Tab-separated table of N, CA and C in Angstrom:
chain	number	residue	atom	x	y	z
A	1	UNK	N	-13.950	10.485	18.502
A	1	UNK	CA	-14.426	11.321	19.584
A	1	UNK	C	-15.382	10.554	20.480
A	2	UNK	N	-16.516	9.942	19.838
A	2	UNK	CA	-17.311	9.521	20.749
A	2	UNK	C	-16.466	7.910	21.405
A	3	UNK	N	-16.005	7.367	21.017
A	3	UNK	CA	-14.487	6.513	21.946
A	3	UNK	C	-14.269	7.154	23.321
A	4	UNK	N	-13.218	8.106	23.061
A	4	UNK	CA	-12.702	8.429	24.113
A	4	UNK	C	-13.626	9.456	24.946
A	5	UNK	N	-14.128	10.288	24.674
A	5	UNK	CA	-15.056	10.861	25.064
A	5	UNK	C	-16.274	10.022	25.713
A	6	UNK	N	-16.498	9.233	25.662
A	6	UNK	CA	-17.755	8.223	26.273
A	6	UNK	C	-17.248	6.862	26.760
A	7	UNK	N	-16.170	6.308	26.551
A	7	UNK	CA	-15.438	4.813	27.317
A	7	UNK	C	-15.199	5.241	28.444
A	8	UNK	N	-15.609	4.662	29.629
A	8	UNK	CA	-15.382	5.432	30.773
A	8	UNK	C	-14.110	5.408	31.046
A	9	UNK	N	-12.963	4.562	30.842
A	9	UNK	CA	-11.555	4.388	31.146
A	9	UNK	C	-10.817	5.413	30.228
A	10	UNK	N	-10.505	5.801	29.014
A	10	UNK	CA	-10.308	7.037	28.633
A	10	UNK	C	-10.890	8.407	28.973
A	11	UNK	N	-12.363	8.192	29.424
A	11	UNK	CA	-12.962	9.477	29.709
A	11	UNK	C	-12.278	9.695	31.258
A	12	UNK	N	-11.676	8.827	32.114
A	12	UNK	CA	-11.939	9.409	33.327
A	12	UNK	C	-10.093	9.757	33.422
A	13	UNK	N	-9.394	9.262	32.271
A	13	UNK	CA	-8.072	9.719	32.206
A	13	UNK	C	-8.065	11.110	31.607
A	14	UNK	N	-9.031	11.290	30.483
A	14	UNK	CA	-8.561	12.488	30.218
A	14	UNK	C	-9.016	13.525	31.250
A	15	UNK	N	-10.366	13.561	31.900
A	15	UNK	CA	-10.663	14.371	33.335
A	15	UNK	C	-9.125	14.617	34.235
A	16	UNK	N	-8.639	13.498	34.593
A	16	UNK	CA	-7.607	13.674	35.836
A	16	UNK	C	-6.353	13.944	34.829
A	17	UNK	N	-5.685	13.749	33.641
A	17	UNK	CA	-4.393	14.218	33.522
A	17	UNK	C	-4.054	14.771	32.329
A	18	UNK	N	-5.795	15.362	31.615
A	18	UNK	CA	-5.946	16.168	30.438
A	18	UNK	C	-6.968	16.937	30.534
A	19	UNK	N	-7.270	17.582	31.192
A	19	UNK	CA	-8.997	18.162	31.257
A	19	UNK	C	-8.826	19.171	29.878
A	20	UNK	N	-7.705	19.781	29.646
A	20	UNK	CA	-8.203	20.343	28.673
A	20	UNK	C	-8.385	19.621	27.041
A	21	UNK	N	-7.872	18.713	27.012
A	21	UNK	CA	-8.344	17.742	26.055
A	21	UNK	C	-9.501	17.174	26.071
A	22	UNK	N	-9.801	16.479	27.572
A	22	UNK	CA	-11.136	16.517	27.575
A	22	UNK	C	-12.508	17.312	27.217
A	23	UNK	N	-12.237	18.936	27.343
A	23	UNK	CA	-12.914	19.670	27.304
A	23	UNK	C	-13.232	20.421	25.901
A	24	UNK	N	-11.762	20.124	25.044
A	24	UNK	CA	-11.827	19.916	23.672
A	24	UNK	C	-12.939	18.717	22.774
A	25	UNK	N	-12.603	17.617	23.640
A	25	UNK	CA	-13.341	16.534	23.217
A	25	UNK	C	-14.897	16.887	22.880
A	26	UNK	N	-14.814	17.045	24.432
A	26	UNK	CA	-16.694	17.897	24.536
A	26	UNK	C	-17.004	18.546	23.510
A	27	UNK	N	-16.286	19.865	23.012
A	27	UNK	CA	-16.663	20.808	22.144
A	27	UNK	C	-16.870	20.231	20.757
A	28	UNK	N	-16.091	19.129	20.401
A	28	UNK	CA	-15.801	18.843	19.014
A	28	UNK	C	-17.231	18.105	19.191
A	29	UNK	N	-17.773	17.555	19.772
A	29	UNK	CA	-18.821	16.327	19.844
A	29	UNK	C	-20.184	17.418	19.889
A	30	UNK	N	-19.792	18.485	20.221
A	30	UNK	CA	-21.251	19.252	20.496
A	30	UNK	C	-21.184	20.431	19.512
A	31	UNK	N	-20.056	20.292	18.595
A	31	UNK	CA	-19.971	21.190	17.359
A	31	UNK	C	-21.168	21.125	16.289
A	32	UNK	N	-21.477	22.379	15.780
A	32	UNK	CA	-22.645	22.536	15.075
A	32	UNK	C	-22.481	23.213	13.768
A	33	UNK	N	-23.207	22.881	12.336
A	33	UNK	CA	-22.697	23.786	11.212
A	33	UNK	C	-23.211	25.115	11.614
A	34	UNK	N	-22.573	26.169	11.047
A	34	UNK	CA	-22.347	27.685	10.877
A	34	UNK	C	-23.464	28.233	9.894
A	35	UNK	N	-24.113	27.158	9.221
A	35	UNK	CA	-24.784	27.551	8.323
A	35	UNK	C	-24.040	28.086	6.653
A	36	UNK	N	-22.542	27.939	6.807
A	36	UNK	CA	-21.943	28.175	5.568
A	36	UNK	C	-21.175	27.237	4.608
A	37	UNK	N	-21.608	27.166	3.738
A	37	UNK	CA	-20.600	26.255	3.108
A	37	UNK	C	-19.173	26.454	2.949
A	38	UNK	N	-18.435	24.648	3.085
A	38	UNK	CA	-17.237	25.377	3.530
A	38	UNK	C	-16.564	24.895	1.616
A	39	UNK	N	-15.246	25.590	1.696
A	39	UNK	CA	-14.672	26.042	0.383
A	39	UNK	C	-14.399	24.069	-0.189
A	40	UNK	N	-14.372	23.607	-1.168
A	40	UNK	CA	-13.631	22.144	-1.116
A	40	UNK	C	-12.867	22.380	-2.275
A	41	UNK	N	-12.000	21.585	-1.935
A	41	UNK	CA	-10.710	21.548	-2.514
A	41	UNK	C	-10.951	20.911	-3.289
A	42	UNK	N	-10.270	21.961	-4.424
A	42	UNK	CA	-10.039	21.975	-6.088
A	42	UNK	C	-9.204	20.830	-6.530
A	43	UNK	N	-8.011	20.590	-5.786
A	43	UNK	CA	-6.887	20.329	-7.085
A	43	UNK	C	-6.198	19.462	-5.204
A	44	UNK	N	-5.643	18.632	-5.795
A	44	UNK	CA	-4.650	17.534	-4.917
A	44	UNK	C	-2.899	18.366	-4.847
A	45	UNK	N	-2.619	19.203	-3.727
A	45	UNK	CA	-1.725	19.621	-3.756
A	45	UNK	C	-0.388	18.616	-2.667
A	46	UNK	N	0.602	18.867	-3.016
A	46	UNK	CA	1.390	18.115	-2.444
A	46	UNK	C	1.363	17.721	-1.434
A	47	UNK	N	0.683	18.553	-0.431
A	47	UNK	CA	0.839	18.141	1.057
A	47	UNK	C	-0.267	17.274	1.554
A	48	UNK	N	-1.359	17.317	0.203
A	48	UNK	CA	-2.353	16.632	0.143
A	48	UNK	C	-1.765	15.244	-0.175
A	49	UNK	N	-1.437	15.354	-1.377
A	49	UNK	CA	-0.719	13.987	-1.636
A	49	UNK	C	-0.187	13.252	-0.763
A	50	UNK	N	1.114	13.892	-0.237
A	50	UNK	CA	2.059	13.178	0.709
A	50	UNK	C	0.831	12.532	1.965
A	51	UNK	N	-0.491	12.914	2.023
A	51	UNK	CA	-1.141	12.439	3.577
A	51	UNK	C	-1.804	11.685	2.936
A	52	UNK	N	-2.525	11.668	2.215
A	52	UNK	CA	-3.368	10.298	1.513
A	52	UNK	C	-2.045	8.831	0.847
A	53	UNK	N	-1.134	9.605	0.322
A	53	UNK	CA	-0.254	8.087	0.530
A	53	UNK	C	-0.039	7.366	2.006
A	54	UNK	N	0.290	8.359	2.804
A	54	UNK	CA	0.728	7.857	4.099
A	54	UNK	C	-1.061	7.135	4.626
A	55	UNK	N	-1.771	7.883	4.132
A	55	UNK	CA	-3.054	7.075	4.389
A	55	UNK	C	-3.150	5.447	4.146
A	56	UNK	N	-3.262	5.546	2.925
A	56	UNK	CA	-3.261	3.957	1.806
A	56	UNK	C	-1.950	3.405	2.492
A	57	UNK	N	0.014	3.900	3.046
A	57	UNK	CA	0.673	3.290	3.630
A	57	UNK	C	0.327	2.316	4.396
A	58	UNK	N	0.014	3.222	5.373
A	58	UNK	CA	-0.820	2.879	6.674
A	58	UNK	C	-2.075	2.346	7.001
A	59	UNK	N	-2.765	3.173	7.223
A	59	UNK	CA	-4.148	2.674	7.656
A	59	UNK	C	-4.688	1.760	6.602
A	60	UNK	N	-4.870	1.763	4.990
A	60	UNK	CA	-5.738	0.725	4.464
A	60	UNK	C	-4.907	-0.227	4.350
A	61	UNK	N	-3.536	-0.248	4.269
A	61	UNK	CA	-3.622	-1.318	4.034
A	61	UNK	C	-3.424	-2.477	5.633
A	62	UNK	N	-3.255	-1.944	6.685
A	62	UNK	CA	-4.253	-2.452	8.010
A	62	UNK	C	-5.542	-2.902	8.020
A	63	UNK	N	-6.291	-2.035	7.075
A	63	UNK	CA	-7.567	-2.322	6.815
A	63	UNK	C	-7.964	-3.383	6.333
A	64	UNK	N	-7.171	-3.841	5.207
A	64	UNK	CA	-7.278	-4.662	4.525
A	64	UNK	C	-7.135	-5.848	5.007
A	65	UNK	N	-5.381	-6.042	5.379
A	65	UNK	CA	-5.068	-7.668	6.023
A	65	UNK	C	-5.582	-7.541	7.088
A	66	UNK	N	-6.176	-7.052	8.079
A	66	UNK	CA	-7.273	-7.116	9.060
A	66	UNK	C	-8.705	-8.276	8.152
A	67	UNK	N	-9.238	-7.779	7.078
A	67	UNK	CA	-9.897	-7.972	6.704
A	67	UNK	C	-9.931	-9.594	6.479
A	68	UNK	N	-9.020	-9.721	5.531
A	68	UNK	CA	-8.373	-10.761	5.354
A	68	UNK	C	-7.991	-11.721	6.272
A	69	UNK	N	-7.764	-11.147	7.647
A	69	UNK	CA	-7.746	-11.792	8.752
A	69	UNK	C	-9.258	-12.795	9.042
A	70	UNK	N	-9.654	-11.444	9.128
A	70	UNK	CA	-11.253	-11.878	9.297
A	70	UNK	C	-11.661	-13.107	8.445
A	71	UNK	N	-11.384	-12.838	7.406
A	71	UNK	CA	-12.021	-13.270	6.147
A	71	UNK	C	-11.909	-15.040	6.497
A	72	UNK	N	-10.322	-14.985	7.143
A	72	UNK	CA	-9.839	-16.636	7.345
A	72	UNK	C	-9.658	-17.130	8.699
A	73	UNK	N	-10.769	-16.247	9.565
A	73	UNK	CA	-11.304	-16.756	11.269
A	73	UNK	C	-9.991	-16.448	11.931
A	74	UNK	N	-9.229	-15.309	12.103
A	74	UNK	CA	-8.223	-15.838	12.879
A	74	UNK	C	-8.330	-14.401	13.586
A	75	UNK	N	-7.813	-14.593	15.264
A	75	UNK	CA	-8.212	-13.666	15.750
A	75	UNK	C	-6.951	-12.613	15.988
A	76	UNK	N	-5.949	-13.223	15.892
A	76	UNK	CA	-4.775	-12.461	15.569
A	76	UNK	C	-4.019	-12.487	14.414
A	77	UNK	N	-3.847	-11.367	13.847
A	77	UNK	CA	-2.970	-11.783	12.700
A	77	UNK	C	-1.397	-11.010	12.684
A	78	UNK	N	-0.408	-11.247	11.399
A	78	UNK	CA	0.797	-10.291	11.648
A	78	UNK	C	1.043	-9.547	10.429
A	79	UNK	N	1.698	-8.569	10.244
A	79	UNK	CA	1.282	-7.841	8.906
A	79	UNK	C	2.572	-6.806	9.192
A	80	UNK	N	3.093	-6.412	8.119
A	80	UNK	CA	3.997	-5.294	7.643
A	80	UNK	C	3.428	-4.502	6.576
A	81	UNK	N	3.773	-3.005	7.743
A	81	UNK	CA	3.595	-1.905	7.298
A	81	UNK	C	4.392	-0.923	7.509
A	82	UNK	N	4.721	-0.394	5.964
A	82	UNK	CA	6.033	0.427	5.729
A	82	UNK	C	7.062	-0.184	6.526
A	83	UNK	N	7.598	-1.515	6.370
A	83	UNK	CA	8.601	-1.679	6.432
A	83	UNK	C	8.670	-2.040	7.968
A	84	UNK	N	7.819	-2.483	8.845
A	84	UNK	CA	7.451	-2.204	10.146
A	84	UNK	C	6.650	-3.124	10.865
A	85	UNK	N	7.286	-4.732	11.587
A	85	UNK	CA	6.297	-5.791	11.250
A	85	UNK	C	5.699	-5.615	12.816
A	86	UNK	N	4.443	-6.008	12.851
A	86	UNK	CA	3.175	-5.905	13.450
A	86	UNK	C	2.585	-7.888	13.579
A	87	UNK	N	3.332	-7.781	15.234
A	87	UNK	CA	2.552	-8.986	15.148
A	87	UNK	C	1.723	-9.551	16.609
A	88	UNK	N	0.863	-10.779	15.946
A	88	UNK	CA	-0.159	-10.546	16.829
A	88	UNK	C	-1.421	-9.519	17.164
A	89	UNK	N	-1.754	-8.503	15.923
A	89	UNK	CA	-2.372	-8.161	15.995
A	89	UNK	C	-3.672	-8.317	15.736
A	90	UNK	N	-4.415	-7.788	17.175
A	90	UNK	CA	-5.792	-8.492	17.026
A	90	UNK	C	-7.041	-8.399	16.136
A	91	UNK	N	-7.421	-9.109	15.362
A	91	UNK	CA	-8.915	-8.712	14.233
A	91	UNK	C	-9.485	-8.403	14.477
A	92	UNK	N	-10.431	-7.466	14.312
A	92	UNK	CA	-11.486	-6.988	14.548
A	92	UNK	C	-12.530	-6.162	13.501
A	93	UNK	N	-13.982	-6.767	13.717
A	93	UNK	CA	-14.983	-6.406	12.658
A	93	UNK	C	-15.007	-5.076	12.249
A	94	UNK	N	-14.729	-4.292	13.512
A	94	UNK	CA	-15.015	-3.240	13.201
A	94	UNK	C	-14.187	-2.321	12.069
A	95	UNK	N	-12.847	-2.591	12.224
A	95	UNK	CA	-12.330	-2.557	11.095
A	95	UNK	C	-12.715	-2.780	9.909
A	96	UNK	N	-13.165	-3.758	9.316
A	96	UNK	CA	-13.615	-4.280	8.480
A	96	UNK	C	-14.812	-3.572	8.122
A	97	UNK	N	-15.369	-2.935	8.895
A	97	UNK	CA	-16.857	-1.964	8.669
A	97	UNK	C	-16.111	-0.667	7.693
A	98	UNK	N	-14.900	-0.422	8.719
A	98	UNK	CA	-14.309	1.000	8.245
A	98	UNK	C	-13.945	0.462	7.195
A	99	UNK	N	-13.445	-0.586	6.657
A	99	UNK	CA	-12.869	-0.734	4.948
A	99	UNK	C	-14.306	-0.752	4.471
A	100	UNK	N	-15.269	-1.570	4.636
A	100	UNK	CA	-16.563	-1.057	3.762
A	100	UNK	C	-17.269	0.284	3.861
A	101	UNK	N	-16.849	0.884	4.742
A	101	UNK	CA	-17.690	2.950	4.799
A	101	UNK	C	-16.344	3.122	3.621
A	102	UNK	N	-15.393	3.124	3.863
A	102	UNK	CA	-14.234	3.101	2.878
A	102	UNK	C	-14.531	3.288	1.183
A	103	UNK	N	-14.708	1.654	0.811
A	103	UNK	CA	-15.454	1.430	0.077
A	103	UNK	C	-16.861	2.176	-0.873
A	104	UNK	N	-17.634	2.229	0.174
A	104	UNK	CA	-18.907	2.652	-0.558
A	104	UNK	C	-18.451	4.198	-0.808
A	105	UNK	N	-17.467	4.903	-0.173
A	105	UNK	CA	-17.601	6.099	-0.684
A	105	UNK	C	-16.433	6.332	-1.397
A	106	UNK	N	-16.111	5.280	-1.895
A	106	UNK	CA	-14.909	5.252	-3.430
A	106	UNK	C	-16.037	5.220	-4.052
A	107	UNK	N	-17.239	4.251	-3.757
A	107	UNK	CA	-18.220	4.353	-5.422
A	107	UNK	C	-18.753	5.362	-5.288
A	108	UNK	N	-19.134	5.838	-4.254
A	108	UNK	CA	-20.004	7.071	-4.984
A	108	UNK	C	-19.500	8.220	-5.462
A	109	UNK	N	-17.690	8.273	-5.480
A	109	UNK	CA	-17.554	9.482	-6.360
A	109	UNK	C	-17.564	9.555	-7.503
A	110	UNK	N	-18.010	10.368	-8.482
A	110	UNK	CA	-17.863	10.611	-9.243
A	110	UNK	C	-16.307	10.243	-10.211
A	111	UNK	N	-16.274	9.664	-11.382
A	111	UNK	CA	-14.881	8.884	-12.240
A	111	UNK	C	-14.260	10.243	-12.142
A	112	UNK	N	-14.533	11.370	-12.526
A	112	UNK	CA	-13.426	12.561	-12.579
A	112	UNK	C	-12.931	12.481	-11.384
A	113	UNK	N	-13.243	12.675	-10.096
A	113	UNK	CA	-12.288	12.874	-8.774
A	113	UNK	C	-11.921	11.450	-8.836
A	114	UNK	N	-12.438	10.004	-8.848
A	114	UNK	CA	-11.977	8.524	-8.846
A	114	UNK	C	-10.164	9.029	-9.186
A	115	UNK	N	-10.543	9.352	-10.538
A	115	UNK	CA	-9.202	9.433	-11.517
A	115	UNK	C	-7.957	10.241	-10.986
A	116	UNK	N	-8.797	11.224	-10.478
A	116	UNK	CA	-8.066	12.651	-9.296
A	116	UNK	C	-7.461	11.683	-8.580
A	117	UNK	N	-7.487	11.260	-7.625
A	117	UNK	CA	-7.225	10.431	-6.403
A	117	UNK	C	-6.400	9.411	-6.787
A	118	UNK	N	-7.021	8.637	-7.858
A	118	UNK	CA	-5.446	7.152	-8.408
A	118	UNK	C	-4.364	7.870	-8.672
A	119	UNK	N	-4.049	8.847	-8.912
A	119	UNK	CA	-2.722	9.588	-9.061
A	119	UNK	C	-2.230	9.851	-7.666
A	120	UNK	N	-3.010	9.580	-7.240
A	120	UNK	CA	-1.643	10.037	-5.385
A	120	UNK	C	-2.190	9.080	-4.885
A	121	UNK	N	-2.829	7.972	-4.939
A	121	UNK	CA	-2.717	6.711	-4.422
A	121	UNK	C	-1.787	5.505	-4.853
A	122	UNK	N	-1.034	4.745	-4.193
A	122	UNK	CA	-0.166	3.896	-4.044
A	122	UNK	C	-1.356	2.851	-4.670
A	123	UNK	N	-0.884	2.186	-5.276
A	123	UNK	CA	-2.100	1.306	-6.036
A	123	UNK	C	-1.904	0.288	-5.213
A	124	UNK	N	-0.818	-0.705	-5.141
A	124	UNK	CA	-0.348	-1.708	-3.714
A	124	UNK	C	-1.456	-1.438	-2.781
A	125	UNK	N	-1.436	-0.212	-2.385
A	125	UNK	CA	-2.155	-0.481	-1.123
A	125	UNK	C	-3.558	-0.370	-1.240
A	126	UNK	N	-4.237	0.762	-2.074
A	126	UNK	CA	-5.055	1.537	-2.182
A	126	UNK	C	-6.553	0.715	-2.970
A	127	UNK	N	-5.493	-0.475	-3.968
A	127	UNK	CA	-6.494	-0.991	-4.874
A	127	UNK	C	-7.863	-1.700	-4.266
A	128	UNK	N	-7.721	-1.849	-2.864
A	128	UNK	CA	-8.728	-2.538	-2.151
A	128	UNK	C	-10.148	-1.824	-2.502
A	129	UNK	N	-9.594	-0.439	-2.269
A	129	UNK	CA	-10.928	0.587	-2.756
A	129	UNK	C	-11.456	0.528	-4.158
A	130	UNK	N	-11.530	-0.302	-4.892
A	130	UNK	CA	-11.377	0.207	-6.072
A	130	UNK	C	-11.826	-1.463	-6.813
A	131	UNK	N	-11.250	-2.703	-6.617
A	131	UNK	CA	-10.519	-3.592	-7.155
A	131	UNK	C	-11.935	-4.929	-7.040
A	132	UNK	N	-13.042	-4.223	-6.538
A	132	UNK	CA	-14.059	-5.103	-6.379
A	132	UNK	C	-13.412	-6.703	-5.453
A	133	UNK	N	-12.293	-6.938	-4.754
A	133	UNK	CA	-12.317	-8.447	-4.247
A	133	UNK	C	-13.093	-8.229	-3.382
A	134	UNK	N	-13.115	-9.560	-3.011
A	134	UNK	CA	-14.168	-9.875	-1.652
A	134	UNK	C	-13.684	-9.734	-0.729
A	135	UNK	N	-14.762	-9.345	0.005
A	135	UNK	CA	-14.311	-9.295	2.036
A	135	UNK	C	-15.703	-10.109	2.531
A	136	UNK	N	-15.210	-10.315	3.644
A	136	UNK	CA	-16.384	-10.877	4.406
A	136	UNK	C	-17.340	-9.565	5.239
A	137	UNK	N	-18.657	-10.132	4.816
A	137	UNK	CA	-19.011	-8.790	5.415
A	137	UNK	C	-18.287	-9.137	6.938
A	138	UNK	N	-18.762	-7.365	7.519
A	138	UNK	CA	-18.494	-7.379	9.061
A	138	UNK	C	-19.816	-7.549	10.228
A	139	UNK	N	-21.216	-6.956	9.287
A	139	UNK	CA	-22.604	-7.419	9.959
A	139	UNK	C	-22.855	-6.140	10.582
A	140	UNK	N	-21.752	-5.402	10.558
A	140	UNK	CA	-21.758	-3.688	11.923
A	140	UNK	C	-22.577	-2.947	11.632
A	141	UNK	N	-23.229	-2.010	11.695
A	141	UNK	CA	-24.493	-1.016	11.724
A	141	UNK	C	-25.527	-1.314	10.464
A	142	UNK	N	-25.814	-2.810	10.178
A	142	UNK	CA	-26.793	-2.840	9.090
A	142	UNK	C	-28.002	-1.812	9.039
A	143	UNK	N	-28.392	-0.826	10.232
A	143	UNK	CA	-29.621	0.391	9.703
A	143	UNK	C	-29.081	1.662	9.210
A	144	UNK	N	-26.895	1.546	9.289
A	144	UNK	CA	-26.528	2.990	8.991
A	144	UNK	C	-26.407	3.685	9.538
A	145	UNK	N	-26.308	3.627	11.009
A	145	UNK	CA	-27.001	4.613	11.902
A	145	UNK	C	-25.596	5.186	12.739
A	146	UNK	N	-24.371	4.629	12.309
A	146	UNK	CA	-23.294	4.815	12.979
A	146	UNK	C	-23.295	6.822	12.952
A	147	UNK	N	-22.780	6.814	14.258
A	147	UNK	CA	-22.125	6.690	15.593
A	147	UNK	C	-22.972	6.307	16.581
A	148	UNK	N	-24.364	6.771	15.982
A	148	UNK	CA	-25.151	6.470	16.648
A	148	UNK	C	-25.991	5.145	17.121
A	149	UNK	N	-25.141	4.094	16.099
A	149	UNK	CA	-25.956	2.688	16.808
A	149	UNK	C	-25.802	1.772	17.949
A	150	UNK	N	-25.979	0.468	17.927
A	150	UNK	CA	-25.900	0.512	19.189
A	150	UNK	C	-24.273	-0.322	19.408
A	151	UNK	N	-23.351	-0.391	19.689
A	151	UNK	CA	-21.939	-0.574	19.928
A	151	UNK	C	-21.574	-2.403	20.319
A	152	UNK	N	-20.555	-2.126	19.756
A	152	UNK	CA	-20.161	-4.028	19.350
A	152	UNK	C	-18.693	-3.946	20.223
A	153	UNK	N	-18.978	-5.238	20.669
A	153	UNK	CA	-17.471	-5.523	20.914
A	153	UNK	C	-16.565	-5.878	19.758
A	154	UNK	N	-15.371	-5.173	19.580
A	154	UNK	CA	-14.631	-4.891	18.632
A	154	UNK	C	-13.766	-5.736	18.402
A	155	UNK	N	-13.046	-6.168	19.762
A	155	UNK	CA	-12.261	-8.006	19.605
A	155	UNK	C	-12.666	-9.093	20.569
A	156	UNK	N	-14.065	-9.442	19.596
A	156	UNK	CA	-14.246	-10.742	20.125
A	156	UNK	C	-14.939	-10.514	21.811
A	157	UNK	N	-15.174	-11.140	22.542
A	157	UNK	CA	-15.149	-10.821	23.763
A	157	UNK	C	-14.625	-9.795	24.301
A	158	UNK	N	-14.343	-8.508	23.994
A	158	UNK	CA	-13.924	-7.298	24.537
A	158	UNK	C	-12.552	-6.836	23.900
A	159	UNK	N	-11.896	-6.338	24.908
A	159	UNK	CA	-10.543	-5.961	25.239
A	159	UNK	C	-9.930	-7.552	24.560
A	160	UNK	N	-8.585	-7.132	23.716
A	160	UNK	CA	-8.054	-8.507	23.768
A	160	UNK	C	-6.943	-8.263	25.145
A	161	UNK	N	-6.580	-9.800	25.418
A	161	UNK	CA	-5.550	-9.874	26.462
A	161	UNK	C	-4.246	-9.624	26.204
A	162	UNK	N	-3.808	-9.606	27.187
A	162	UNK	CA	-2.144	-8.769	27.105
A	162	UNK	C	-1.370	-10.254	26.699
């Protein structure tokens, strides 16, 4: 939210050929608790399942050879996912932040939900969370302060080139 909602080049697209997305945007960013707690889910039901695999599919393990990218200085790397090759894609730290927020909040759950969760995780992909290897740090919000800190260029000198 705060991306597109605050980059002025997405913000001034969604004004002229989405305002009501835009105006969604707004709301979600200026959303406030109700004061109620909300219900959390008991038990990993299928439809749960099926989106956290497609999670670990997808996104971590991006996360990862991103990481790995990082890890070995290179500013583009190429990678297959689900079957689906990806190349030239550009590294970036920030990624690498999101596999460590990732991370730290695999440790802090509790082994009963840990255990919950390895059952509908793809271990291939997923073990990153879990498997203690190394990453290089990324250096990104060392006070914690994300969304609120102060903003990095994400590849390298900006925008990568076309």
């Amino acid at each position: 939210l705060r991306h597109f909602g605050q980059d002025p080049t997405p913000q001034e697209i969604m004004r002229n050929r989405a305002p009501g997305v835009y105006a969604w945007v707004a709301r979600m960013w200026n959303t406030r608790a109700n004061g109620t707690a909300p219900a959390l889910i008991s038990k990993v039901d299928a439809p749960l399942s099926a989106l956290l695999r497609e999670a670990c599919e997808t996104h971590v393990v991006q996360l990862r050879e991103n990481a790995a990218a990082i890890g070995r200085g290179l500013k583009r790397y190429d990678q297959v996912i689900q079957g689906c090759q990806y190349e030239q894609v550009p590294s970036s730290r920030y990624r690498v932040w999101c596999l460590e927020e990732l991370r730290r909040a695999w440790a802090q759950l509790d082994e009963a939900a840990r255990e919950t969760l390895r059952e509908h995780l793809p271990e291939a992909q997923a073990a990153i969370l879990w498997d203690g290897s190394s990453v290089q740090a990324s250096e990104y919000d060392p006070e914690r302060r994300a969304p609120f800190n102060r903003a990095i260029n994400v590849f390298g000198k900006g925008i990568p080139p076309r």
